[in-house]
């Protein structure tokens, strides 16, 4: 087996990692909220009904920005339903997920949840531009952020929230390019309403940051033209454009699935090119950054099959939806997607793992029962903990393999992050299903002398997973024999593995 190689040099860097790269997403969908983060009757629930066993895992996961309340859900959301005394809140049909929304958990509970996660957690609030518009966005902003002295801020105070919520980061709708979206729009229609809403929200507070909807996938027929049209209307008014991408194996093609990050990286680079093209057209010095605010492995085809079985008159509360159980294989692809985000940290400054609990999530729960970590939990927690600092430019010289979807792909996918104290963490995936991959890294101009740890996630059974019955079946293990001598790092990456190598 050939050796994969790259060189690290502090003079060659991509950019600083924004902590918001480790965001996640809480949608009113299935059991993400109810019996996920919120379950008043649960033995671990606190006074506010939040599951403290889940809170502990959320802290361990290391999430930062938490996008809320959707997703497709937001396009029918009436924020007023979700505030005030819980017993007075109306039940509503949720058209997006064919469910009943009790509104028992709402805006105030979301902010309380974030506070309990800790100071690293930040609100990222989506507004409804599907069935609603400028007026409702302004009202929500005033209710949430205005200190006092107006009807809406007074209402918040009377509801028990004296302090404003201080929501800085706002999404202008969700996936408005998608025909499935309630209130789906053309790029021209969306560009106009996004610009009008952004202008008005900035009149209320020029300091907010706004995310315009980009495409809900690179394969959308309107991709790139959508971004160009929307940005032509909104360039000076927004800070970010959103990207969404989900991956799953198709027709058993594991080789292509393992190379999903090839698609993710090209998606990022195409959106950057489009943003900069519009920037040139409107003669602006400003750069639009990327908010990759939904990404994950998602067995979407299973959800599509499940959706076909729904009875029209059945509108359950918090049903089990999108509860994918992730394997080791899934976590290796997932880790590679994380690497793709880090490799573009100069322009991807917000990213949200979709979602946080139960719904295509790193954390699973059982109502009245335990909470546990899926395989995807580990790469995220490690990257969030050690992937802070400056991303170094990594150009791999790697053996390759053939994929049906992406042609020849590198077996090695890698990035490296240099922390403020000079320590470096390498994140690497070996995409080979059969062979270990020897790795050599030349360290130029980095004062590094020892390997702190080489942690790997791999298993003789790539289909191994954590489940309710066996919640600790899969976890990272330490690799012996990784060395650093005279500025050369030498390691062997197990077949189909996610790796974190820390150097000091
Ligand atoms: O994350 C699940 C769904 O995927 C979201 O609600 C939607 O925005 C996307 O299509």
Short mmCIF file of C-alpha atoms and ligand atoms in Angstrom, two decimals:
data_model
loop_
_atom_site.label_atom_id
_atom_site.label_comp_id
_atom_site.label_asym_id
_atom_site.label_seq_id
_atom_site.Cartn_x
_atom_site.Cartn_y
_atom_site.Cartn_z
CA UNK A 1 0.00 0.00 0.00
CA UNK A 2 1.35 3.43 -0.98
CA UNK A 3 1.94 6.06 1.64
CA UNK A 4 -0.15 9.24 1.78
CA UNK A 5 1.80 12.43 2.50
CA UNK A 6 1.38 16.10 3.16
CA UNK A 7 3.36 19.01 4.56
CA UNK A 8 2.31 21.44 7.26
CA UNK A 9 3.82 24.89 7.44
CA UNK A 10 2.50 27.75 9.59
CA UNK A 11 3.15 30.15 6.72
CA UNK A 12 0.45 28.41 4.67
CA UNK A 13 -2.91 28.81 6.28
CA UNK A 14 -6.55 28.75 5.26
CA UNK A 15 -8.00 30.90 8.01
CA UNK A 16 -9.22 31.10 11.57
CA UNK A 17 -11.93 28.64 12.67
CA UNK A 18 -15.05 30.52 13.71
CA UNK A 19 -16.54 28.79 16.79
CA UNK A 20 -19.87 28.92 14.95
CA UNK A 21 -18.55 26.20 12.64
CA UNK A 22 -19.58 23.79 15.40
CA UNK A 23 -23.23 24.77 15.44
CA UNK A 24 -26.21 22.43 15.44
CA UNK A 25 -29.93 22.56 14.83
CA UNK A 26 -33.06 22.06 16.92
CA UNK A 27 -36.22 21.77 14.82
CA UNK A 28 -39.78 21.11 15.92
CA UNK A 29 -39.65 17.81 14.09
CA UNK A 30 -40.36 14.34 15.42
CA UNK A 31 -38.74 13.95 18.86
CA UNK A 32 -35.96 16.50 18.60
CA UNK A 33 -37.70 18.84 21.06
CA UNK A 34 -40.35 16.71 22.78
CA UNK A 35 -38.80 13.72 24.61
CA UNK A 36 -35.49 14.88 23.12
CA UNK A 37 -34.29 18.01 24.89
CA UNK A 38 -37.61 18.64 26.68
CA UNK A 39 -39.48 16.04 28.74
CA UNK A 40 -40.95 17.43 31.97
CA UNK A 41 -41.86 13.95 33.28
CA UNK A 42 -38.41 12.49 32.74
CA UNK A 43 -36.54 11.43 35.92
CA UNK A 44 -33.63 13.75 35.01
CA UNK A 45 -35.81 16.76 34.05
CA UNK A 46 -35.04 20.08 35.74
CA UNK A 47 -37.59 22.66 36.90
CA UNK A 48 -37.98 23.89 33.30
CA UNK A 49 -38.64 20.40 31.92
CA UNK A 50 -35.23 20.09 30.24
CA UNK A 51 -33.59 16.66 30.33
CA UNK A 52 -30.34 17.11 32.22
CA UNK A 53 -28.94 13.83 30.87
CA UNK A 54 -29.31 15.34 27.37
CA UNK A 55 -27.90 18.69 28.49
CA UNK A 56 -24.77 16.90 29.73
CA UNK A 57 -24.31 15.22 26.34
CA UNK A 58 -24.96 18.46 24.45
CA UNK A 59 -22.20 20.14 26.49
CA UNK A 60 -19.86 17.23 25.84
CA UNK A 61 -20.62 17.44 22.12
CA UNK A 62 -19.42 21.04 22.18
CA UNK A 63 -22.09 22.72 20.07
CA UNK A 64 -22.12 26.50 19.64
CA UNK A 65 -24.74 28.23 17.45
CA UNK A 66 -28.10 26.41 17.68
CA UNK A 67 -30.43 27.05 14.77
CA UNK A 68 -34.15 27.04 15.70
CA UNK A 69 -37.14 26.37 15.20
CA UNK A 70 -36.75 24.93 11.66
CA UNK A 71 -36.16 23.79 8.99
CA UNK A 72 -39.29 23.18 7.00
CA UNK A 73 -41.25 23.74 10.23
CA UNK A 74 -40.42 27.45 10.27
CA UNK A 75 -42.31 28.10 7.05
CA UNK A 76 -45.62 27.65 8.89
CA UNK A 77 -44.42 28.93 12.28
CA UNK A 78 -46.38 31.54 14.21
CA UNK A 79 -43.97 32.69 16.87
CA UNK A 80 -46.77 34.24 18.96
CA UNK A 81 -48.18 30.73 19.56
CA UNK A 82 -44.98 29.74 21.33
CA UNK A 83 -44.82 32.44 24.02
CA UNK A 84 -46.78 33.27 27.18
CA UNK A 85 -48.36 30.89 29.69
CA UNK A 86 -47.87 27.33 28.42
CA UNK A 87 -51.49 26.34 29.18
CA UNK A 88 -52.80 29.12 26.90
CA UNK A 89 -50.72 28.19 23.89
CA UNK A 90 -52.66 26.82 20.92
CA UNK A 91 -52.11 23.48 19.26
CA UNK A 92 -51.47 23.82 15.54
CA UNK A 93 -51.12 21.60 12.51
CA UNK A 94 -47.52 21.36 11.36
CA UNK A 95 -47.83 20.90 7.61
CA UNK A 96 -44.11 20.30 7.10
CA UNK A 97 -44.00 17.08 9.13
CA UNK A 98 -47.70 16.15 9.20
CA UNK A 99 -47.75 16.47 12.98
CA UNK A 100 -49.51 18.40 15.73
CA UNK A 101 -47.45 21.09 17.42
CA UNK A 102 -48.42 21.67 21.06
CA UNK A 103 -46.24 24.78 21.46
CA UNK A 104 -45.49 23.58 24.97
CA UNK A 105 -41.82 24.35 24.18
CA UNK A 106 -41.33 27.78 22.65
CA UNK A 107 -39.08 30.77 22.32
CA UNK A 108 -38.50 31.35 26.01
CA UNK A 109 -37.76 27.66 26.62
CA UNK A 110 -35.30 27.67 23.70
CA UNK A 111 -33.39 30.60 25.23
CA UNK A 112 -33.46 28.90 28.66
CA UNK A 113 -32.08 25.73 27.04
CA UNK A 114 -29.21 27.67 25.43
CA UNK A 115 -28.32 29.30 28.74
CA UNK A 116 -28.12 25.91 30.37
CA UNK A 117 -25.94 24.52 27.59
CA UNK A 118 -23.46 27.23 28.53
CA UNK A 119 -21.82 30.44 27.35
CA UNK A 120 -20.56 28.84 24.12
CA UNK A 121 -24.17 28.30 22.96
CA UNK A 122 -25.64 31.07 20.83
CA UNK A 123 -29.14 31.55 19.39
CA UNK A 124 -29.61 31.38 15.62
CA UNK A 125 -33.24 32.12 14.94
CA UNK A 126 -35.03 31.45 11.67
CA UNK A 127 -37.99 33.57 10.65
CA UNK A 128 -40.97 32.48 8.60
CA UNK A 129 -40.82 33.83 5.05
CA UNK A 130 -43.05 31.04 3.74
CA UNK A 131 -46.50 32.02 5.02
CA UNK A 132 -45.47 35.31 6.63
CA UNK A 133 -43.37 38.38 5.92
CA UNK A 134 -41.77 41.65 7.02
CA UNK A 135 -44.29 42.64 9.71
CA UNK A 136 -44.12 39.36 11.62
CA UNK A 137 -40.32 39.28 11.40
CA UNK A 138 -40.15 42.77 12.91
CA UNK A 139 -42.58 41.83 15.65
CA UNK A 140 -40.59 38.75 16.60
CA UNK A 141 -37.37 40.77 16.60
CA UNK A 142 -38.91 43.43 18.85
CA UNK A 143 -40.40 40.86 21.22
CA UNK A 144 -37.08 39.04 21.47
CA UNK A 145 -34.50 41.80 21.46
CA UNK A 146 -35.95 45.18 22.42
CA UNK A 147 -35.08 45.92 26.06
CA UNK A 148 -38.37 47.47 27.26
CA UNK A 149 -40.86 50.29 26.83
CA UNK A 150 -42.86 48.98 23.85
CA UNK A 151 -45.90 46.73 23.64
CA UNK A 152 -43.98 43.70 22.43
CA UNK A 153 -40.98 44.06 24.73
CA UNK A 154 -43.48 44.62 27.55
CA UNK A 155 -45.23 41.41 26.57
CA UNK A 156 -41.96 39.48 26.84
CA UNK A 157 -41.34 40.99 30.27
CA UNK A 158 -44.87 40.13 31.38
CA UNK A 159 -44.16 36.55 30.23
CA UNK A 160 -41.30 36.38 32.73
CA UNK A 161 -38.32 37.23 30.49
CA UNK A 162 -37.08 40.56 31.83
CA UNK A 163 -33.83 40.49 29.87
CA UNK A 164 -33.92 40.70 26.10
CA UNK A 165 -32.80 37.53 24.34
CA UNK A 166 -30.06 39.29 22.35
CA UNK A 167 -30.50 37.21 19.21
CA UNK A 168 -27.82 38.39 16.79
CA UNK A 169 -27.90 35.75 14.08
CA UNK A 170 -31.10 35.41 12.00
CA UNK A 171 -32.01 33.17 9.04
CA UNK A 172 -34.30 34.78 6.46
CA UNK A 173 -36.54 31.75 5.93
CA UNK A 174 -35.61 28.17 5.09
CA UNK A 175 -35.01 26.36 1.79
CA UNK A 176 -37.26 28.72 -0.11
CA UNK A 177 -35.99 27.21 -3.40
CA UNK A 178 -37.57 23.84 -2.56
CA UNK A 179 -41.00 22.98 -4.04
CA UNK A 180 -41.73 21.08 -0.77
CA UNK A 181 -41.42 24.29 1.24
CA UNK A 182 -44.67 25.87 2.45
CA UNK A 183 -44.72 29.19 0.59
CA UNK A 184 -42.00 28.10 -1.88
CA UNK A 185 -40.85 31.00 -4.05
CA UNK A 186 -38.94 31.77 -7.20
CA UNK A 187 -35.49 33.32 -6.73
CA UNK A 188 -36.89 36.74 -7.77
CA UNK A 189 -39.80 36.51 -5.32
CA UNK A 190 -37.57 35.33 -2.49
CA UNK A 191 -34.83 37.86 -3.27
CA UNK A 192 -37.36 40.68 -2.95
CA UNK A 193 -38.92 39.54 0.33
CA UNK A 194 -35.51 38.71 1.81
CA UNK A 195 -34.21 42.18 0.90
CA UNK A 196 -37.31 43.93 2.27
CA UNK A 197 -37.18 41.94 5.50
CA UNK A 198 -33.44 42.43 5.92
CA UNK A 199 -33.73 46.19 5.38
CA UNK A 200 -36.53 46.48 7.93
CA UNK A 201 -34.83 44.29 10.52
CA UNK A 202 -31.66 46.36 10.17
CA UNK A 203 -33.71 49.53 10.74
CA UNK A 204 -34.62 48.05 14.10
CA UNK A 205 -31.03 46.95 14.82
CA UNK A 206 -28.14 47.48 12.39
CA UNK A 207 -25.96 45.15 14.45
CA UNK A 208 -27.76 41.89 13.58
CA UNK A 209 -26.29 39.30 11.20
CA UNK A 210 -28.49 37.88 8.46
CA UNK A 211 -28.42 34.66 6.49
CA UNK A 212 -30.15 34.58 3.09
CA UNK A 213 -31.41 31.22 1.82
CA UNK A 214 -29.17 29.63 -0.75
CA UNK A 215 -30.02 26.37 -2.46
CA UNK A 216 -31.19 23.35 -0.50
CA UNK A 217 -28.66 21.26 -2.41
CA UNK A 218 -26.14 21.54 -5.20
CA UNK A 219 -28.27 19.24 -7.37
CA UNK A 220 -31.28 21.58 -7.34
CA UNK A 221 -32.12 22.61 -10.94
CA UNK A 222 -31.99 26.28 -9.92
CA UNK A 223 -28.60 25.97 -8.16
CA UNK A 224 -26.17 28.87 -8.64
CA UNK A 225 -28.69 30.94 -10.62
CA UNK A 226 -30.74 31.03 -7.40
CA UNK A 227 -27.77 32.30 -5.36
CA UNK A 228 -26.87 34.88 -8.01
CA UNK A 229 -30.42 36.25 -8.22
CA UNK A 230 -30.95 36.33 -4.45
CA UNK A 231 -27.60 38.00 -3.81
CA UNK A 232 -28.16 40.56 -6.55
CA UNK A 233 -31.14 41.76 -4.46
CA UNK A 234 -29.60 41.36 -1.02
CA UNK A 235 -25.81 41.75 -1.33
CA UNK A 236 -25.46 44.82 0.89
CA UNK A 237 -28.15 43.68 3.31
CA UNK A 238 -27.05 40.17 4.32
CA UNK A 239 -23.89 38.63 5.72
CA UNK A 240 -24.25 34.98 4.74
CA UNK A 241 -25.82 32.71 2.18
CA UNK A 242 -26.95 29.27 3.36
CA UNK A 243 -26.00 25.82 2.03
CA UNK A 244 -27.67 22.52 2.91
CA UNK A 245 -26.37 19.04 2.06
CA UNK A 246 -27.21 15.52 3.15
CA UNK A 247 -25.52 12.33 2.01
CA UNK A 248 -26.46 8.64 1.93
CA UNK A 249 -25.25 5.64 -0.08
CA UNK A 250 -27.24 5.04 -3.26
CA UNK A 251 -27.71 1.51 -4.68
CA UNK A 252 -25.13 0.14 -2.24
CA UNK A 253 -22.37 2.35 -3.72
CA UNK A 254 -20.26 2.68 -0.58
CA UNK A 255 -17.17 3.92 -2.47
CA UNK A 256 -19.00 7.02 -3.70
CA UNK A 257 -20.66 7.50 -0.32
CA UNK A 258 -17.22 7.56 1.30
CA UNK A 259 -16.21 10.36 -1.08
CA UNK A 260 -19.29 12.52 -0.28
CA UNK A 261 -17.00 15.34 0.86
CA UNK A 262 -15.85 15.72 -2.76
CA UNK A 263 -19.35 16.95 -3.49
CA UNK A 264 -19.47 19.07 -0.33
CA UNK A 265 -16.19 20.80 -1.14
CA UNK A 266 -17.24 21.52 -4.73
CA UNK A 267 -20.58 22.87 -3.43
CA UNK A 268 -18.72 25.26 -1.10
CA UNK A 269 -16.31 26.36 -3.82
CA UNK A 270 -19.14 26.92 -6.33
CA UNK A 271 -21.09 29.04 -3.84
CA UNK A 272 -17.97 31.08 -2.98
CA UNK A 273 -17.42 31.67 -6.71
CA UNK A 274 -21.05 32.76 -7.14
CA UNK A 275 -20.91 35.12 -4.14
CA UNK A 276 -17.72 36.70 -5.40
CA UNK A 277 -19.08 36.98 -8.93
CA UNK A 278 -22.09 38.94 -7.65
CA UNK A 279 -19.78 40.97 -5.41
CA UNK A 280 -17.81 41.96 -8.51
CA UNK A 281 -21.02 42.75 -10.40
CA UNK A 282 -22.34 45.06 -7.67
CA UNK A 283 -18.83 46.51 -7.19
CA UNK A 284 -18.70 45.70 -3.48
CA UNK A 285 -15.63 45.21 -1.31
CA UNK A 286 -17.72 43.19 1.11
CA UNK A 287 -17.46 39.38 1.09
CA UNK A 288 -20.51 37.20 1.70
CA UNK A 289 -19.64 34.27 3.95
CA UNK A 290 -21.20 30.82 3.94
CA UNK A 291 -23.58 29.42 6.53
CA UNK A 292 -23.63 25.66 5.97
CA UNK A 293 -26.59 25.49 8.28
CA UNK A 294 -27.77 21.94 7.52
CA UNK A 295 -25.32 19.12 6.89
CA UNK A 296 -25.18 15.46 7.80
CA UNK A 297 -25.51 11.87 6.68
CA UNK A 298 -29.25 11.34 6.23
CA UNK A 299 -30.98 8.23 4.87
CA UNK A 300 -33.46 10.49 3.11
CA UNK A 301 -34.81 7.68 0.93
CA UNK A 302 -36.03 5.90 4.10
CA UNK A 303 -37.85 9.06 5.19
CA UNK A 304 -39.44 9.41 1.74
CA UNK A 305 -40.70 5.83 2.00
CA UNK A 306 -42.02 6.46 5.54
CA UNK A 307 -43.78 9.67 4.44
CA UNK A 308 -45.74 7.70 1.82
CA UNK A 309 -47.31 5.60 4.59
CA UNK A 310 -48.83 8.58 6.45
CA UNK A 311 -52.60 8.59 6.86
CA UNK A 312 -54.06 11.94 5.85
CA UNK A 313 -56.14 12.34 9.02
CA UNK A 314 -53.40 11.29 11.41
CA UNK A 315 -51.54 14.28 12.94
CA UNK A 316 -49.51 12.80 15.82
CA UNK A 317 -47.60 14.78 18.45
CA UNK A 318 -43.83 14.20 18.46
CA UNK A 319 -43.85 11.00 16.36
CA UNK A 320 -40.66 9.03 15.68
CA UNK A 321 -39.40 10.61 12.46
CA UNK A 322 -35.96 10.58 10.81
CA UNK A 323 -34.46 8.53 13.65
CA UNK A 324 -31.47 7.28 11.68
CA UNK A 325 -29.17 4.97 13.60
CA UNK A 326 -25.59 5.64 12.47
CA UNK A 327 -22.94 3.02 11.78
CA UNK A 328 -19.14 3.29 11.89
CA UNK A 329 -19.21 3.72 8.11
CA UNK A 330 -21.62 6.66 8.51
CA UNK A 331 -19.37 8.27 11.12
CA UNK A 332 -16.34 8.07 8.81
CA UNK A 333 -18.28 9.87 6.06
CA UNK A 334 -19.56 12.31 8.69
CA UNK A 335 -15.99 12.99 9.85
CA UNK A 336 -14.96 13.63 6.28
CA UNK A 337 -17.78 16.21 5.95
CA UNK A 338 -16.43 17.93 9.07
CA UNK A 339 -12.97 17.95 7.48
CA UNK A 340 -14.47 19.57 4.36
CA UNK A 341 -15.96 22.36 6.48
CA UNK A 342 -12.68 22.97 8.31
CA UNK A 343 -10.76 23.01 5.03
CA UNK A 344 -12.93 25.98 4.00
CA UNK A 345 -12.93 27.79 7.33
CA UNK A 346 -11.97 31.05 5.62
CA UNK A 347 -15.45 31.32 4.08
CA UNK A 348 -17.62 28.81 5.97
CA UNK A 349 -18.01 30.74 9.19
CA UNK A 350 -21.28 29.19 10.37
CA UNK A 351 -22.22 25.51 10.10
CA UNK A 352 -25.01 23.56 11.79
CA UNK A 353 -25.05 19.82 12.17
CA UNK A 354 -28.65 18.84 11.42
CA UNK A 355 -29.91 17.93 13.92
CA UNK A 356 -29.11 17.73 17.64
CA UNK A 357 -31.27 15.06 19.28
CA UNK A 358 -33.18 12.03 17.90
CA UNK A 359 -33.77 13.48 14.42
CA UNK A 360 -30.74 12.50 12.25
CA UNK A 361 -28.82 13.25 15.41
CA UNK A 362 -25.62 12.52 17.32
CA UNK A 363 -27.65 12.10 20.54
CA UNK A 364 -30.52 9.66 20.96
CA UNK A 365 -33.03 9.36 23.79
CA UNK A 366 -35.78 7.06 24.92
CA UNK A 367 -38.89 8.65 26.48
CA UNK A 368 -38.59 8.04 30.23
CA UNK A 369 -35.33 6.20 29.51
CA UNK A 370 -31.67 6.82 28.77
CA UNK A 371 -29.80 9.11 26.39
CA UNK A 372 -26.78 7.90 24.44
CA UNK A 373 -24.15 8.86 21.86
CA UNK A 374 -24.41 7.77 18.23
CA UNK A 375 -21.21 7.01 16.29
CA UNK A 376 -21.32 10.48 14.72
CA UNK A 377 -21.10 12.05 18.18
CA UNK A 378 -17.37 11.31 18.47
CA UNK A 379 -15.87 13.05 15.41
CA UNK A 380 -17.97 16.14 16.16
CA UNK A 381 -17.00 16.29 19.85
CA UNK A 382 -13.31 15.82 19.03
CA UNK A 383 -13.31 18.41 16.25
CA UNK A 384 -15.18 20.93 18.37
CA UNK A 385 -12.77 20.45 21.27
CA UNK A 386 -9.49 20.41 19.35
CA UNK A 387 -10.35 22.02 16.02
CA UNK A 388 -10.10 25.56 17.34
CA UNK A 389 -7.47 27.94 16.00
CA UNK A 390 -6.04 28.39 12.55
CA UNK A 391 -6.59 25.87 9.77
CA UNK A 392 -3.35 25.09 7.94
CA UNK A 393 -3.36 24.48 4.22
CA UNK A 394 -3.24 20.73 3.60
CA UNK A 395 -2.55 19.48 0.04
CA UNK A 396 -2.44 15.72 0.13
CA UNK A 397 -0.42 13.45 -2.07
CA UNK A 398 -2.55 10.34 -1.64
CA UNK A 399 -3.19 7.01 -3.29
CA UNK A 400 -6.56 7.14 -4.99
CA UNK A 401 -9.50 4.87 -5.72
CA UNK A 402 -12.25 4.84 -8.33
CA UNK A 403 -15.79 6.01 -7.52
CA UNK A 404 -18.86 5.86 -9.76
CA UNK A 405 -20.04 9.34 -8.80
CA UNK A 406 -16.86 11.35 -8.46
CA UNK A 407 -14.29 9.51 -10.56
CA UNK A 408 -10.86 9.15 -8.96
CA UNK A 409 -10.88 10.17 -5.29
CA UNK A 410 -8.11 10.41 -2.69
CA UNK A 411 -8.08 7.68 -0.07
CA UNK A 412 -6.86 10.25 2.43
CA UNK A 413 -9.00 13.24 3.39
CA UNK A 414 -7.35 15.51 5.94
CA UNK A 415 -7.02 18.88 7.59
CA UNK A 416 -4.94 20.35 10.42
CA UNK A 417 -5.67 23.05 12.97
CA UNK A 418 -3.04 25.00 14.88
CA UNK A 419 -4.20 26.24 18.28
CA UNK A 420 -3.10 29.51 19.85
CA UNK A 421 -0.57 27.69 22.03
CA UNK A 422 1.14 26.25 18.93
CA UNK A 423 -0.15 22.68 19.30
CA UNK A 424 -1.50 21.10 16.14
CA UNK A 425 -4.32 18.62 15.63
CA UNK A 426 -4.57 16.59 12.44
CA UNK A 427 -7.99 15.22 11.48
CA UNK A 428 -7.86 12.50 8.84
CA UNK A 429 -10.08 9.89 7.24
CA UNK A 430 -8.95 6.74 5.45
CA UNK A 431 -11.60 5.96 2.84
CA UNK A 432 -10.28 2.50 2.01
CA UNK A 433 -12.71 -0.26 2.98
CA UNK A 434 -9.98 -2.88 2.94
CA UNK A 435 -6.51 -1.44 3.56
CA UNK A 436 -4.67 0.47 6.23
CA UNK A 437 -3.14 3.70 4.95
CA UNK A 438 0.39 4.71 5.97
CA UNK A 439 0.63 8.46 6.54
CA UNK A 440 3.68 10.73 6.66
CA UNK A 441 3.42 14.41 7.53
CA UNK A 442 6.39 16.77 7.20
CA UNK A 443 6.21 19.52 9.81
CA UNK A 444 7.97 22.66 8.62
CA UNK A 445 8.62 25.53 10.98
CA UNK A 446 6.37 24.09 13.67
CA UNK A 447 7.87 23.60 17.07
CA UNK A 448 6.35 20.16 17.65
CA UNK A 449 8.12 17.27 19.32
CA UNK A 450 5.58 14.78 20.58
CA UNK A 451 2.39 12.92 19.79
CA UNK A 452 -0.11 13.58 22.56
CA UNK A 453 -2.57 11.04 21.25
CA UNK A 454 -3.78 9.28 18.14
CA UNK A 455 -7.45 8.51 18.58
CA UNK A 456 -9.34 6.52 15.94
CA UNK A 457 -12.89 5.49 15.24
CA UNK A 458 -12.94 2.26 13.25
CA UNK A 459 -14.28 -1.24 13.73
CA UNK A 460 -13.84 -4.71 12.28
CA UNK A 461 -17.57 -4.41 11.57
CA UNK A 462 -18.22 -1.13 9.69
CA UNK A 463 -21.91 -1.66 10.34
CA UNK A 464 -21.41 -1.53 14.14
CA UNK A 465 -23.61 1.06 15.89
CA UNK A 466 -24.69 2.23 19.31
CA UNK A 467 -28.27 1.35 20.21
CA UNK A 468 -30.63 1.48 23.17
CA UNK A 469 -29.65 -2.10 24.02
CA UNK A 470 -25.93 -1.61 23.41
CA UNK A 471 -25.27 2.13 23.81
CA UNK A 472 -21.49 1.84 24.16
CA UNK A 473 -20.74 -0.65 21.39
CA UNK A 474 -18.72 1.94 19.41
CA UNK A 475 -16.28 4.52 20.80
CA UNK A 476 -12.90 5.92 19.72
CA UNK A 477 -9.81 3.94 20.71
CA UNK A 478 -6.15 4.94 21.08
CA UNK A 479 -3.60 3.91 18.43
CA UNK A 480 -0.08 3.04 19.54
CA UNK A 481 2.96 3.44 17.33
CA UNK A 482 2.29 6.90 15.90
CA UNK A 483 5.60 8.77 16.07
CA UNK A 484 7.04 12.23 15.63
CA UNK A 485 10.77 12.41 14.97
CA UNK A 486 12.87 15.20 13.46
CA UNK A 487 9.80 17.02 12.22
CA UNK A 488 8.23 13.95 10.62
CA UNK A 489 4.98 12.45 11.77
CA UNK A 490 4.41 8.81 10.89
CA UNK A 491 1.10 7.01 11.43
CA UNK A 492 -0.98 4.19 10.07
CA UNK A 493 -4.68 4.85 9.53
CA UNK A 494 -6.88 1.80 9.95
CA UNK A 495 -9.19 0.88 7.04
CA UNK A 496 -12.37 2.93 7.04
CA UNK A 497 -11.37 5.16 9.93
CA UNK A 498 -11.73 8.64 11.38
CA UNK A 499 -8.53 9.82 13.11
CA UNK A 500 -7.50 12.63 15.38
CA UNK A 501 -3.74 13.04 15.95
CA UNK A 502 -2.73 15.67 18.51
CA UNK A 503 0.81 17.05 18.44
CA UNK A 504 2.51 19.30 20.95
O1 LIG B 1 -33.25 18.61 8.72
C1 LIG B 1 -34.41 18.06 8.16
C2 LIG B 1 -35.00 18.93 7.06
O2 LIG B 1 -34.13 18.95 5.98
C3 LIG B 1 -35.20 20.39 7.37
O3 LIG B 1 -36.39 20.67 8.02
C4 LIG B 1 -35.19 21.02 6.01
O4 LIG B 1 -34.73 22.35 6.03
C5 LIG B 1 -34.32 20.10 5.19
O5 LIG B 1 -34.91 19.76 3.99
#
